[in-house]
Structure formats: structure tokens, C-alpha cells
Amino acid sequence: MAVILSTTESPRVLLIGPVDLAQPWMEPLSGGSPELVPTSKTSVKAALAEMEKLQFSLVLIFEETNKKTSEDFLGFISRNSYVDQDIPVIVSMVAHDSNRVAALLKLGAYDCILQEVDEGQKQHALNIFRQTVEEYQTKLENAQLSALNQVILDTAGEGILGTNSAGEIIFANPSAERLLQAEPGELKGRDVNKLIIYGDGDEEWQKTPLVNAYLHGHHYREDKDKFKTLKGGSFDAAYTVTILRDSRERLSGAVFVFSDITERKKSEARLTFYSHHDPLTGLKNRLYFQDKVSYVIDQAKRLESNLAVMFLDLDRFKWINDTMGHDAGDALLVEMAHRVKRAVRSSDVLARLGGDEFAILVSGYKTPEDLSILAKKILSTLEKPFSLKQNEVNVTGSVGIATYPDCGSNVVSLLKAADVAMYRAKHGGRNNYHFYSKNMHEQVQRTAEIQTTLSKAMDNGELLLYYQPQFDTKSELLIGVESLLRWNHPKMGLLSPLEFIGIAEESGLINPIGDWVLRTACQQADSWLKKGLIRPTEFSLAVNVSIKQLRNDTLCNTVETLLAELDVDPSLLEIEITEHAMVEDIERSVETLKSLHSLGLRVSVDDFGTGYSSLQYLQIFPIQTLKIDRCFIDRIPFDENNCTIVKATIALAKALKLNVVAEGVETAEQLEFLKGVDCDIVQGYYLGRPMPAEKIEVLLRDHLLKKVNATGSQQ
């Protein structure tokens, strides 16, 4: 059993022999420096048992006459590996015998002395003992340090190679063998230079920065090179080289410490890639695009060349995210990126700025017509339906185009101009492109003013309702109104909802504004009702509800609360919703509209014929009225196709027992045609523009008087 000696303990000395011979040395050994700890045993057997428990730095054997104690002890040590073979053993002999001294030294004794010594010789012997102990202690400590170093080398995660002055490997730790895919000992003798692939591609030893450091004794560090494995592979490595010198300061070798940084390099490459690329589509990102546009602008200034920025935005992308899920939206963006990338030139820069916004940097075009051709090509790539979750989805886009230097002199102004032009294309019907022009600047400022002041419009009492009258085609009496929101802006005057409803929807203000419209309309209906100007069964007040309101789970509760609070007859109210809004989320729309209808409200479909006209929708939705869009009324009675569509729509409504309202009536000819095809209700500028409640009240009094007169004449 090996006993580990702590180098912080005082060295121990084992004395073997009769008590009368060993005892006189006990006290002298305890004094002096280094301090020794003596232990006395009378027999070899007892001494060996003690050595199994303790570590000794010196053994003194005191022989008796004709006893071969020393031979027995030294022989046992040589035969048993668990006993320290290097422990110094000094034999104290009874009489001097040169032959026996030689034999004992051959067996492993460190020295031999005579027992009969005077005090001077005894002190000399003690000095020898202490010197022997010190030498053994130093040797033992060095051995322990060497063992510790070997453990560190063997367990280190980094590869460690030692070389001679010629670069030949003379040592390799297990990690080095593992990293270089070598068997134990297989690396020894190999040229370390042959294991390195230099980052500059130059593998000639004499030309590498490493050999310069190697020959001139400099410390060297690198993380751009690769290490070859013995099986033909390679890996990115970071390594240091520490030069070794001999006692005369000559180069004697070097120590290489290296590690595999392949994963780190991959992570760095990913970070570098994603610092300039969009992680979803792999396209360039906003940061890269802005830097690139700035660089190309600088070039254009020097070369007097041109460039353009295109801003591409998907139409109704939010609807896809909301109804089909964000994973479907992401899949759409990825496929769209692939399509658009195939449409642009290799010299163009396509980037995703965020969400469904994309930008294209176009340089080197000849005429604006070239940009128009490219914009059309990009939009045409979207014509093929996208397959999302086993559904075919049709998607369109809007493109804005801004040119340098006409539309801006820097990246910020160009992007802003292209964005404004894109919104102009979107408001112009979508699936279209538009060039930025300087007169759009006023519109941009106007939109910004609306955005910043809309949130305070309700609190400031700036919102109001106008009402457009609706007339019965047979009696020509006023039988209803459509409430239309207006904003009396303190700077811009009276604004149509077309200018601010879109902003309200984007900002989240549409729900509180919608609630205000419902409350105000209910209050107005209640006022007219209490004045005796209207009757629930003979009059209706239509309120437009946006898609955002229809999706709001609180809409039905809000209406029910208003009806109870104001004690309004629900049959007076008609909820008006567009075809497009109904089919955004059919299940929710059906549920919400049925709940509203169950409260006693009527439901009408606005802009019928412009969206997803379907007989199935007319069957599943609780609809009482169809409103024919003004685009069909505008061309009657002179456009035969429109006349046919209007007639068919009215016939369909009659068959389904629905009322029909024709909006946008602006001429006498249109009115006469609609009367002739049995249209129930009409509204439009020819009959009455949208007006404040006070003017509607005047009309109501006039029509009430007409009804009274008509009743009196009949009697």
C-alpha cells in the first residue's frame, strides 16, 4: 500500500535494531535542522509493518553481531513494489568489512557507517543523515510535482504538443491525440508544421509567421489556421506556441497548446450572417440595406449616376396572420422572398425591413419605364396562389418607388418617400405600384398630423355624426338614415372617415371610436323617437361597424348595455357591415351578427357585389338588407351590363325576402331606373347629401307633415 507523504510534515526516520543500539540516536535525531521524527523498531518485520502505515525519509539499520538484518530488509524492499524503492537506507555495522559494504551497496544501501564512533564522528554522521533526508525529500517532491504535472497534461481539455528545435513532436497529451485522431504515441516524431493549414494558404514552413516566432524565440498566438487530423479531416483551431530555451539561451523546443474552435467559428459566422441578414427569409436586413443604399448614394454622387428604392408591402397580410396563424404568415413571407428574388436582377439588393415590408435597391437603370417594368414583374410573381396549410391563398402587393436624387438625397428620405408612394398605391386599389412625387409631401404631413391628433379627437368633442337620408321608392318618404362619421379637425376642417378610419384601425382607436358612434346614434334615435318624428317599425338608423369592431368580443355587450341604458327600441338600429368584413372570420362574424340580431337589431350588407358575393353567405348570415354598391349604380341606365347586374341583384334579394338599398344615386335617370326594377330604398346625392342631425330633423318634420296631409286627403 503506497503512502503519500505530505511535504509540509517533518521527515520521519525509521530506526531498526536492538533498543540499546538505536536509543542513543533518538534524541540527537530529533534536534537540529531539519527537524527529524525518529521511530524505533526492533525487527525487520515490525519495521516493514510500520512502513505500510507511514512514509519515511530515511532508514537506519543497527546490526547485531552475526545478524544479517540489513540483507533481509534490503532484499524485501527490492522484491516488493509497493515499498518505495528509492528510500535511503544507511547501515550501522559492528565492524568494518569492505566486501560486505560492497555487497550492501549493491543491494541498494545508501551508505554504511561504524557503530563505534566518538562524539565528533557522531555529529558528522548526523549531518550525513540530515543531508540524505534533504536530498530524498527534494527528489520525492520533484517526483510528486512531476506526477501532478502529468495528471494535468493527461486531463487537460486542450491539446498539448511538445517539440524539439526542429519542430518534431516529442510529446503529445491524450487530448492532442484525440483532437488529431491519432493513436497513443502515433504523433511522436512527426513534423508539427505538417499538421497545420495556414490561414493565408501558404504551407511552406519557412514562410509562415509561426516559424518566424519559432526561430526568433517569440510567443505566438493564432486563431485563423486549421489543424489536420491523421485521418484526413481538419478543424478550426486556436493555438499558442511557447518557446523553450536551454541554459545557454539557445532554442531547445516549443510547447503548442491548441483547441478545436469549429463550433465557435460557426457561431461567429452565424452572428456575422444574422447581423446583416433576416433570420426568417435569409434576405438582407434593414441595417445592411440602409448601409448599402448610403454607399451607393455616395457612388452616385461621384459618378452622377442614378438609383431607386422600391418599397414592397403585402396587402392584407395581417388578416393571414390573424386567421391562419403566424406560422402560415411566416411561410408566406419565405415563399414570397423566393419569388421576388427570382424577379429582380442579381445586381439589385432585396431586403426584408420587417413584418411584410420589403425593399429593393435598383441601380444602373436607364429610364423610369425600366422601374415600371420591374415593379410589374415583382407584382406578377404574387399572382400564383400561395399554398398555406393545404389552402390556396391569393395575395397581392403594393409597391412604392422613389428615385435619387429627385425624391431624396439620403437613405432615410428615400425610404420614407418610397413608403409614402407605396401607401398611395395601396389606397389606389392595391396590387399596384406608384412613383413618389413631390406633391405627396403635403399628404405625408397631413397624415402625420392626423396620426398625432386623432387620439384626442373624442376628448375634445371634435367627432360628430352626419346622416344621409334614405327614401322609399314607392312613397318617396324618408324612412331611414345612414350615420356617417365626421371629424371636425381644428386645423383641417371637416374630415371624411376615409382620411382617418384606417389610422384608427392601425392604432387601436377604432373600438372606442366605434363605441362612441353607437352611443351617439342611439341617443339621436331616442331623441327623434321622443319628439314623435319617427316610429320604430317605419324608420331605421344604420350604423357602420368595422371589421375590428366585429372581432371585438365586447361589441354585443356594448350594444346591449346601450339599449338598456337609453331605453332605445332595438328595431330602430341597423348594423351595416361590408362583405369583406364578414368573410374575414366567417365563424366569428356569424356568431356576432346572430347575437346582435337576437337583440332585435337588423343587419345589412354594404358594398354588395364588390367582395365575396356568394349565395352561401346570404344563407348563413342573419341578413335583412342588401346594399348595392355605387360602382354598379354609377353607370345605369346606360351600361347594359350594370343594368343586368342590378336587376339580378334585386331579383335575388326579393327571392330571399331581403330589402334592397341602392346607394350612390346621383341622377334622375338612375332613380327612375331603380323605381322601374322594384328597388325598395335609395340614397345618394341626388336625394340628399350627408347632413347634421338638425337638418335631418327638418326633413323628418316635412315628411311627417306630408304623411299627415296624405292621410287627411285619403279620408
XYZ file of C-alpha atoms in Angstrom:
715
model
C 0.000 0.000 0.000
C 1.535 3.326 -1.106
C 1.600 6.087 1.486
C 1.521 9.674 0.213
C 3.950 11.920 2.064
C 2.835 15.440 2.792
C 5.751 17.765 2.137
C 4.532 20.025 4.936
C 5.255 17.351 7.618
C 8.632 16.897 9.333
C 10.568 13.995 7.770
C 10.432 10.685 9.592
C 13.404 8.401 10.267
C 12.934 4.666 10.918
C 15.456 3.022 13.229
C 15.706 -0.774 13.120
C 17.632 -2.757 15.699
C 18.019 -3.505 19.387
C 16.847 -0.826 21.748
C 20.275 -0.410 23.335
C 21.807 0.345 19.915
C 19.033 2.559 18.436
C 18.029 4.528 21.545
C 21.166 6.676 21.794
C 20.371 8.167 18.345
C 16.739 9.081 19.097
C 17.343 12.379 20.860
C 20.111 13.658 18.552
C 17.950 12.966 15.521
C 15.061 14.986 16.994
C 17.123 18.135 17.341
C 18.785 20.217 14.704
C 17.609 21.242 11.250
C 15.778 19.807 9.524
C 13.769 18.510 12.476
C 13.521 14.711 12.156
C 10.880 12.425 13.698
C 12.532 9.107 14.713
C 10.636 5.818 15.104
C 12.339 2.746 16.561
C 11.537 -0.889 15.744
C 13.426 -3.924 16.984
C 12.861 -6.226 13.998
C 12.615 -6.104 10.217
C 9.096 -7.470 10.372
C 7.910 -4.738 12.726
C 9.690 -2.099 10.660
C 8.037 -3.244 7.431
C 4.632 -3.167 9.133
C 5.323 0.424 10.195
C 6.350 1.368 6.654
C 2.938 0.232 5.384
C 1.348 2.886 7.571
C 3.809 5.785 7.392
C 6.138 7.367 4.865
C 9.787 7.563 5.958
C 12.602 9.643 4.523
C 15.487 7.580 5.947
C 16.022 4.075 7.361
C 18.877 3.395 9.838
C 19.672 -0.263 10.481
C 21.736 -1.044 13.606
C 23.205 -4.537 13.166
C 23.985 -7.040 15.889
C 26.921 -9.435 15.691
C 26.381 -12.245 13.164
C 22.913 -10.866 12.252
C 22.181 -10.162 8.581
C 19.283 -7.772 9.272
C 20.371 -5.411 6.510
C 20.342 -8.074 3.785
C 16.866 -9.201 4.836
C 15.483 -5.655 4.807
C 17.096 -4.602 1.517
C 16.045 -7.851 -0.129
C 12.450 -7.378 0.943
C 12.354 -3.835 -0.446
C 13.708 -4.931 -3.806
C 11.124 -7.708 -4.054
C 8.034 -5.614 -3.137
C 6.999 -2.797 -5.472
C 4.592 -1.207 -3.010
C 7.566 -0.141 -0.878
C 9.415 2.980 -2.064
C 12.478 1.595 -3.882
C 14.335 4.907 -3.585
C 14.158 5.359 0.196
C 17.744 5.825 1.502
C 18.922 3.013 3.814
C 22.083 3.533 5.927
C 23.555 0.507 7.673
C 25.380 0.881 11.032
C 27.856 -2.045 11.091
C 29.507 -3.666 14.109
C 32.832 -3.999 12.313
C 34.189 -2.744 9.031
C 34.061 -5.302 6.219
C 34.873 -3.971 2.744
C 33.384 -6.946 0.938
C 30.212 -6.741 2.943
C 29.960 -2.977 2.382
C 30.216 -3.559 -1.356
C 27.531 -6.238 -1.167
C 25.186 -3.992 0.828
C 25.653 -1.082 -1.571
C 24.897 -3.435 -4.424
C 21.690 -4.499 -2.685
C 20.608 -0.855 -2.524
C 22.058 0.561 0.664
C 22.763 4.281 0.501
C 25.804 4.151 2.842
C 27.445 2.190 5.653
C 28.893 3.523 8.967
C 30.502 2.002 12.034
C 28.654 1.809 15.339
C 31.689 2.657 17.472
C 32.114 6.398 16.891
C 33.161 9.295 19.073
C 31.121 12.463 19.526
C 32.769 14.228 16.600
C 32.149 11.300 14.276
C 28.609 11.014 15.649
C 27.892 14.670 14.762
C 29.345 14.088 11.304
C 27.068 11.074 10.899
C 24.067 13.150 11.964
C 24.920 15.760 9.322
C 25.108 12.994 6.718
C 21.711 11.703 7.867
C 20.135 15.151 7.510
C 21.745 15.770 4.127
C 20.481 12.405 2.950
C 16.985 13.234 4.148
C 17.052 16.608 2.381
C 18.148 15.026 -0.899
C 15.465 12.386 -0.610
C 12.811 14.975 0.259
C 13.766 17.067 -2.765
C 13.673 14.011 -5.004
C 10.311 12.987 -3.550
C 8.830 16.459 -4.033
C 10.081 16.583 -7.624
C 8.531 13.204 -8.290
C 5.230 14.339 -6.834
C 5.333 17.556 -8.875
C 6.142 15.554 -11.996
C 3.211 13.236 -11.293
C 0.929 16.238 -10.741
C 2.092 17.796 -13.995
C 1.433 14.550 -15.801
C -2.095 14.418 -14.392
C -2.679 17.995 -15.558
C -1.368 17.174 -19.034
C -3.422 13.990 -19.249
C -6.662 15.604 -18.094
C -6.357 18.978 -19.853
C -9.125 19.642 -22.369
C -6.706 21.415 -24.706
C -4.293 19.543 -26.905
C -0.666 19.940 -25.843
C 2.299 19.149 -28.082
C 5.973 19.420 -27.199
C 8.542 19.738 -29.981
C 12.287 19.896 -30.300
C 14.092 22.767 -32.007
C 13.427 21.220 -35.429
C 9.668 21.173 -34.893
C 9.478 17.407 -34.382
C 6.882 16.272 -31.866
C 8.396 14.670 -28.798
C 5.323 14.754 -26.567
C 1.537 14.713 -27.089
C -1.080 14.584 -24.347
C -4.257 12.470 -24.685
C -6.359 15.487 -25.743
C -3.930 16.246 -28.571
C -4.161 12.635 -29.746
C -7.955 12.756 -29.526
C -8.281 16.053 -31.418
C -5.826 14.939 -34.117
C -7.397 11.445 -34.304
C -4.109 9.716 -33.505
C -3.365 6.511 -31.671
C -1.245 6.746 -28.480
C 2.345 7.527 -29.482
C 1.457 7.972 -33.159
C 2.273 11.692 -33.168
C 5.833 11.376 -31.873
C 8.454 12.245 -34.466
C 6.019 13.999 -36.805
C 6.697 17.489 -38.109
C 4.249 19.821 -36.347
C 4.210 22.101 -39.393
C 2.627 19.321 -41.450
C -0.344 19.323 -39.079
C -1.216 22.987 -39.674
C -3.148 24.510 -42.583
C -2.289 28.184 -42.527
C -4.994 30.787 -42.921
C -3.121 32.556 -45.706
C -2.948 29.327 -47.694
C 0.871 29.185 -47.560
C 2.019 25.874 -46.142
C 5.744 26.425 -46.623
C 7.287 26.251 -43.171
C 9.892 28.924 -43.830
C 7.266 31.493 -44.896
C 4.833 31.176 -42.010
C 4.535 33.710 -39.167
C 4.814 30.746 -36.815
C 8.303 29.731 -37.876
C 9.485 33.314 -37.595
C 8.371 33.313 -33.971
C 9.770 29.809 -33.544
C 13.236 30.695 -34.815
C 13.456 34.054 -33.091
C 12.001 32.937 -29.799
C 8.762 34.905 -29.801
C 5.474 33.856 -28.218
C 2.923 33.162 -30.954
C -0.880 33.047 -30.949
C -3.289 32.367 -33.829
C -6.951 31.532 -34.425
C -7.147 31.715 -38.224
C -5.462 28.400 -39.016
C -6.716 24.837 -39.169
C -5.189 21.648 -37.786
C -5.144 18.466 -39.863
C -6.135 15.163 -38.338
C -4.279 11.966 -39.139
C -7.445 10.605 -40.740
C -7.630 13.321 -43.390
C -10.000 15.754 -41.713
C -9.369 19.223 -40.340
C -10.776 21.658 -37.820
C -10.530 25.340 -36.978
C -8.037 25.816 -34.191
C -6.866 28.442 -31.771
C -3.351 27.803 -30.503
C -0.408 29.325 -28.680
C 3.269 28.485 -29.041
C 5.626 28.990 -26.118
C 9.313 28.852 -26.968
C 11.694 26.827 -24.748
C 15.378 27.685 -24.256
C 18.260 25.805 -22.700
C 20.670 27.084 -20.044
C 22.641 28.891 -22.718
C 19.523 30.638 -24.064
C 19.532 28.559 -27.220
C 16.227 27.402 -28.769
C 15.543 23.930 -27.442
C 11.917 23.418 -28.467
C 8.391 24.672 -28.081
C 5.077 23.815 -26.458
C 1.887 24.037 -28.558
C -1.428 24.390 -26.714
C -4.414 24.171 -29.071
C -8.181 23.699 -29.046
C -10.919 22.982 -31.574
C -12.873 26.213 -32.209
C -15.025 24.899 -35.062
C -18.270 25.497 -33.164
C -17.102 28.930 -32.082
C -16.285 29.797 -35.694
C -19.720 28.579 -36.773
C -21.363 30.695 -34.077
C -19.324 33.712 -35.123
C -20.264 33.102 -38.751
C -23.935 32.856 -37.782
C -23.701 36.070 -35.782
C -21.975 37.804 -38.680
C -24.594 36.488 -41.111
C -27.569 37.493 -38.989
C -26.108 40.930 -38.311
C -26.787 41.648 -41.987
C -29.487 39.101 -42.863
C -33.083 38.435 -41.919
C -33.242 35.123 -39.983
C -36.614 34.119 -41.460
C -36.114 34.700 -45.195
C -32.322 34.825 -45.439
C -32.572 38.170 -47.255
C -30.508 41.206 -46.338
C -31.904 43.056 -43.316
C -32.708 46.714 -42.711
C -29.248 47.541 -41.319
C -27.435 46.125 -44.338
C -29.896 47.721 -46.751
C -29.507 51.171 -45.238
C -25.709 50.909 -45.281
C -25.769 49.695 -48.884
C -28.081 52.499 -50.042
C -25.843 55.060 -48.336
C -22.792 53.582 -50.071
C -24.475 53.560 -53.484
C -25.663 57.155 -52.962
C -22.035 58.202 -52.350
C -21.052 56.448 -55.565
C -23.918 58.063 -57.443
C -22.785 61.496 -56.298
C -19.277 60.922 -57.655
C -20.324 59.211 -60.875
C -23.518 61.246 -61.400
C -25.447 58.004 -61.795
C -28.963 57.141 -60.680
C -30.594 54.723 -58.282
C -34.050 53.924 -56.964
C -35.560 52.406 -53.847
C -38.687 50.258 -54.115
C -40.875 49.592 -51.089
C -42.990 46.422 -51.303
C -45.768 45.640 -48.848
C -48.195 42.712 -48.871
C -51.897 43.541 -48.945
C -53.990 42.071 -46.110
C -51.017 40.261 -44.564
C -52.334 40.881 -41.057
C -55.530 39.053 -41.942
C -53.491 35.960 -42.859
C -51.602 36.145 -39.555
C -54.792 36.598 -37.556
C -56.885 33.935 -39.277
C -54.337 31.285 -40.279
C -51.680 31.791 -37.641
C -48.207 33.307 -37.595
C -46.629 30.093 -38.889
C -48.685 30.452 -42.067
C -47.662 34.111 -42.254
C -44.004 33.149 -41.925
C -44.346 30.502 -44.647
C -45.922 33.113 -46.921
C -43.051 35.557 -46.323
C -40.440 32.885 -47.086
C -42.118 31.856 -50.340
C -42.672 35.474 -51.312
C -38.976 36.228 -50.729
C -38.029 33.370 -53.070
C -40.373 34.615 -55.777
C -39.306 38.252 -55.602
C -35.627 37.269 -55.524
C -36.097 35.469 -58.833
C -37.795 38.555 -60.291
C -35.089 41.122 -59.510
C -31.684 41.350 -61.128
C -28.586 39.877 -59.496
C -27.206 43.409 -59.121
C -30.301 44.578 -57.229
C -30.374 44.356 -53.427
C -33.504 42.783 -51.952
C -34.051 43.144 -48.205
C -36.727 42.454 -45.645
C -37.153 45.515 -43.458
C -39.543 43.860 -41.014
C -43.021 42.321 -40.928
C -44.303 42.143 -44.501
C -42.216 45.105 -45.661
C -39.549 44.515 -48.299
C -37.254 46.937 -50.104
C -35.284 46.733 -53.341
C -32.279 48.870 -54.243
C -32.088 49.324 -58.010
C -29.057 50.976 -59.578
C -27.996 51.393 -63.163
C -31.477 51.676 -64.679
C -31.898 53.777 -67.822
C -35.427 55.206 -67.686
C -38.372 55.264 -65.242
C -40.030 52.792 -67.578
C -37.404 50.237 -66.525
C -38.588 50.673 -62.931
C -42.216 50.269 -64.003
C -41.361 47.035 -65.791
C -39.564 45.719 -62.704
C -42.455 46.702 -60.407
C -44.944 44.905 -62.657
C -42.680 41.866 -62.762
C -42.494 41.787 -58.966
C -46.277 42.077 -58.601
C -46.797 39.380 -61.224
C -44.786 36.913 -59.115
C -47.516 37.155 -56.489
C -50.335 36.241 -58.877
C -49.902 32.499 -58.446
C -51.800 31.392 -55.290
C -49.722 30.559 -52.220
C -50.229 27.159 -50.637
C -50.676 27.686 -46.889
C -51.833 24.867 -44.635
C -53.314 22.983 -47.598
C -55.240 26.090 -48.661
C -54.720 28.130 -51.797
C -54.451 31.798 -50.788
C -54.393 34.709 -53.208
C -52.090 37.513 -52.166
C -51.376 40.877 -53.757
C -48.817 43.554 -53.027
C -48.328 47.287 -53.321
C -45.097 48.901 -54.499
C -43.821 52.432 -53.929
C -40.895 53.794 -55.949
C -38.555 56.662 -55.008
C -35.652 57.799 -57.183
C -32.390 59.540 -56.331
C -31.881 62.472 -56.248
C -35.403 63.649 -57.143
C -37.128 62.065 -54.129
C -34.358 62.289 -51.550
C -30.636 62.713 -51.056
C -30.103 60.158 -48.308
C -31.310 56.709 -47.295
C -33.841 57.988 -44.740
C -35.581 60.353 -47.151
C -35.603 57.789 -49.969
C -37.128 55.070 -47.776
C -39.714 57.487 -46.445
C -40.627 58.614 -49.962
C -40.901 55.022 -51.206
C -43.091 54.193 -48.184
C -45.406 57.113 -48.930
C -45.652 56.070 -52.592
C -46.425 52.505 -51.514
C -49.350 53.688 -49.383
C -50.599 55.749 -52.288
C -50.557 52.565 -54.393
C -52.356 50.687 -51.615
C -55.070 53.328 -51.291
C -55.362 53.413 -55.069
C -56.735 49.880 -55.178
C -53.796 47.677 -54.128
C -51.953 45.233 -56.383
C -50.415 48.314 -57.922
C -47.285 50.473 -57.932
C -46.811 54.203 -57.625
C -43.936 56.647 -58.095
C -43.287 59.202 -55.399
C -43.864 62.807 -56.424
C -43.109 65.988 -54.514
C -46.779 66.890 -54.134
C -47.111 63.845 -51.888
C -45.108 65.674 -49.241
C -48.150 67.672 -48.164
C -50.173 64.484 -47.936
C -47.466 62.938 -45.748
C -47.574 65.904 -43.394
C -51.356 65.761 -43.372
C -51.325 62.064 -42.459
C -48.768 62.690 -39.708
C -50.971 65.454 -38.281
C -53.974 63.109 -38.280
C -51.986 60.381 -36.545
C -50.828 62.658 -33.731
C -54.191 64.351 -33.062
C -56.707 61.533 -33.537
C -56.302 60.158 -30.014
C -57.585 63.456 -28.553
C -60.452 63.961 -31.008
C -63.108 62.322 -28.804
C -61.968 64.041 -25.616
C -62.002 67.389 -27.405
C -65.516 66.826 -28.769
C -64.307 67.015 -32.378
C -66.108 63.895 -33.646
C -69.654 64.195 -34.917
C -72.194 62.215 -36.897
C -73.730 63.213 -40.184
C -76.764 61.383 -41.547
C -77.609 60.613 -45.175
C -81.329 60.179 -45.831
C -82.827 57.027 -47.351
C -86.109 57.160 -49.250
C -88.806 54.638 -50.076
C -89.021 54.441 -53.893
C -92.800 53.989 -53.856
C -93.936 56.559 -51.276
C -90.871 58.793 -51.681
C -90.945 59.261 -47.898
C -87.910 59.445 -45.648
C -87.756 56.011 -43.992
C -84.232 55.882 -42.659
C -80.745 57.381 -42.408
C -77.205 56.073 -42.538
C -74.992 57.568 -39.846
C -71.647 58.723 -41.210
C -68.722 59.708 -39.006
C -67.007 63.064 -39.473
C -64.098 64.755 -37.710
C -64.184 68.494 -37.265
C -60.408 68.911 -37.154
C -59.279 72.200 -35.584
C -56.779 72.840 -38.397
C -58.011 70.841 -41.395
C -61.724 71.347 -41.059
C -64.338 68.634 -41.665
C -62.657 65.296 -42.470
C -64.209 62.250 -44.113
C -63.674 58.876 -42.392
C -61.660 57.792 -45.442
C -58.869 60.002 -44.120
C -58.700 58.686 -40.571
C -60.522 55.348 -40.127
C -57.535 53.391 -41.455
C -55.285 55.144 -38.956
C -57.805 54.460 -36.193
C -57.775 50.750 -37.032
C -53.973 50.591 -37.057
C -53.636 52.499 -33.774
C -56.332 50.557 -31.887
C -58.614 53.591 -31.545
C -61.339 52.097 -33.732
C -63.095 50.344 -30.841
C -63.543 53.390 -28.593
C -64.488 55.478 -31.650
C -66.937 52.768 -32.734
C -68.465 52.710 -29.267
C -68.865 56.498 -29.414
C -70.619 56.233 -32.796
C -73.044 53.595 -31.457
C -73.840 55.636 -28.349
C -74.306 58.887 -30.292
C -76.527 57.201 -32.903
C -78.661 55.576 -30.184
C -79.031 58.897 -28.368
C -80.068 60.601 -31.612
C -82.625 57.898 -32.435
C -84.028 58.169 -28.909
C -84.280 61.970 -29.281
C -86.202 61.721 -32.558
C -88.394 58.996 -31.113
C -89.330 61.077 -28.067
C -90.130 64.046 -30.319
C -92.544 61.857 -32.271
C -90.618 62.292 -35.527
C -90.019 58.560 -36.124
C -91.592 55.198 -35.333
C -89.588 52.008 -34.748
C -91.472 49.962 -37.342
C -91.299 52.710 -40.001
C -87.762 54.040 -39.633
C -84.219 52.710 -39.333
C -80.889 54.247 -38.370
C -77.941 52.407 -39.919
C -74.558 52.331 -38.150
C -71.400 51.147 -39.913
C -69.336 48.584 -37.996
C -65.726 47.903 -38.969
C -64.037 44.527 -39.091
C -62.086 45.403 -35.949
C -65.310 46.034 -34.053
C -66.847 42.834 -35.382
C -63.912 40.875 -33.978
C -64.203 42.601 -30.617
C -65.808 40.222 -28.123
C -67.354 43.151 -26.234
C -69.405 44.522 -29.174
C -72.626 42.679 -28.293
C -72.326 43.586 -24.607
C -71.725 47.221 -25.531
C -74.851 47.343 -27.729
C -76.988 45.560 -25.145
C -75.830 47.967 -22.422
C -76.596 50.995 -24.612
C -80.080 49.746 -25.467
C -80.876 49.179 -21.793
C -79.298 52.427 -20.605
C -81.030 54.646 -23.198
C -84.228 52.574 -23.437
C -83.986 52.552 -27.237
C -86.179 50.245 -29.309
C -83.600 47.898 -30.961
C -85.669 47.642 -34.149
C -84.651 51.224 -34.910
C -80.999 50.223 -35.302
C -79.449 48.559 -38.322
C -75.860 47.265 -38.212
C -74.154 47.819 -41.561
C -71.116 45.736 -42.463
C -69.193 45.170 -45.698
C -68.920 41.821 -47.456
C -65.167 41.899 -46.954
C -65.512 42.319 -43.181
C -67.992 39.431 -42.929
C -65.737 36.851 -44.546
C -62.516 37.827 -42.741
C -63.515 35.393 -39.994
C -66.769 33.738 -41.032
C -67.435 31.743 -37.859
C -66.908 34.707 -35.549
C -68.842 37.044 -37.862
C -71.843 34.700 -37.962
C -71.799 34.320 -34.176
C -71.536 38.080 -33.546
C -74.186 39.062 -36.091
C -76.592 36.429 -34.806
C -76.119 37.762 -31.283
C -76.841 41.304 -32.467
C -79.878 40.126 -34.398
C -81.154 38.314 -31.310
C -81.122 41.672 -29.516
C -83.621 42.945 -32.095
C -81.193 44.778 -34.436
C -81.311 44.444 -38.201
C -78.249 43.607 -40.309
C -77.411 44.955 -43.753
C -74.574 44.097 -46.145
C -72.833 47.142 -47.579
C -70.992 47.271 -50.948
C -72.715 44.077 -52.112
C -71.181 42.775 -55.306
C -67.675 44.163 -54.759
C -66.281 41.471 -52.493
C -67.022 37.789 -51.991
C -70.601 37.707 -53.214
C -71.894 34.229 -52.530
C -75.336 32.713 -52.128
C -73.918 30.616 -49.308
C -73.084 33.752 -47.298
C -76.607 35.062 -47.788
C -77.897 31.806 -46.329
C -75.698 31.568 -43.234
C -75.637 35.243 -42.178
C -78.687 36.813 -40.435
C -79.141 39.491 -43.127
C -82.266 41.622 -43.725
C -80.932 44.152 -46.257
C -78.581 44.220 -49.260
C -76.956 47.493 -50.317
C -75.909 47.607 -53.967
C -72.550 49.355 -54.306
C -72.396 52.738 -56.033
C -69.971 51.378 -58.676
C -72.924 49.486 -60.253
C -75.383 52.381 -59.871
C -72.999 54.912 -61.415
C -73.350 53.541 -64.962
C -77.061 52.882 -65.132
C -79.221 53.127 -67.118
C -76.687 53.473 -69.952
C -74.406 50.480 -69.273
C -76.242 47.293 -70.200
C -74.035 45.024 -68.080
C -74.524 47.124 -64.953
C -78.250 47.241 -65.553
C -78.301 43.458 -65.767
C -76.274 43.110 -62.547
C -78.574 45.496 -60.662
C -81.705 43.729 -61.903
C -80.285 40.317 -60.975
C -79.243 41.512 -57.507
C -82.706 42.959 -56.811
C -84.372 39.767 -58.068
C -82.115 37.676 -55.849
C -82.895 39.826 -52.806
C -86.636 39.635 -53.466
C -86.425 35.861 -53.776
C -84.670 35.717 -50.404
C -87.159 38.210 -48.928
C -84.465 40.810 -48.325
C -84.779 44.569 -48.649
C -82.626 46.279 -51.274
C -80.934 49.672 -50.914
C -79.264 51.344 -53.881
C -76.578 53.810 -52.786
C -74.883 56.480 -54.850
C -77.961 57.663 -56.723
C -76.964 60.967 -58.331
C -79.280 61.474 -61.330
C -82.964 61.416 -62.107
C -82.347 58.709 -64.736
C -80.812 56.427 -62.142
C -83.710 56.985 -59.767
C -86.308 56.227 -62.454
C -84.484 53.045 -63.475
C -84.371 51.809 -59.863
C -88.053 52.515 -59.383
C -88.746 50.543 -62.540
C -86.880 47.453 -61.336
C -88.639 47.449 -57.953
C -85.738 48.614 -55.800
C -87.044 49.252 -52.255
C -84.863 52.067 -50.943
C -82.491 54.622 -52.468
C -79.921 57.055 -51.155
C -77.450 59.389 -52.819
C -76.517 62.990 -53.522
C -79.451 63.415 -55.914
C -81.814 62.788 -52.998
C -79.834 64.215 -50.105
C -76.219 64.658 -49.052
C -74.967 63.645 -45.597
C -76.062 66.379 -43.173
C -76.125 67.227 -39.457
C -78.895 65.884 -37.230
C -80.611 69.292 -37.169
C -81.193 69.255 -40.932
C -82.386 65.654 -40.841
C -84.869 66.742 -38.192
C -86.228 69.394 -40.576
C -86.669 66.712 -43.259
C -88.385 64.435 -40.778
C -90.883 67.170 -39.855
C -91.580 67.888 -43.542
C -92.169 64.207 -44.302
C -94.281 63.797 -41.208
C -96.419 66.692 -42.434
C -96.663 65.066 -45.892
C -97.844 61.839 -44.299
C -100.470 63.687 -42.272
C -101.660 65.569 -45.342
C -101.716 62.389 -47.386
C -103.751 60.626 -44.711
C -106.170 63.554 -44.479
C -106.701 63.705 -48.232
C -107.456 59.982 -48.300
C -110.140 60.466 -45.654
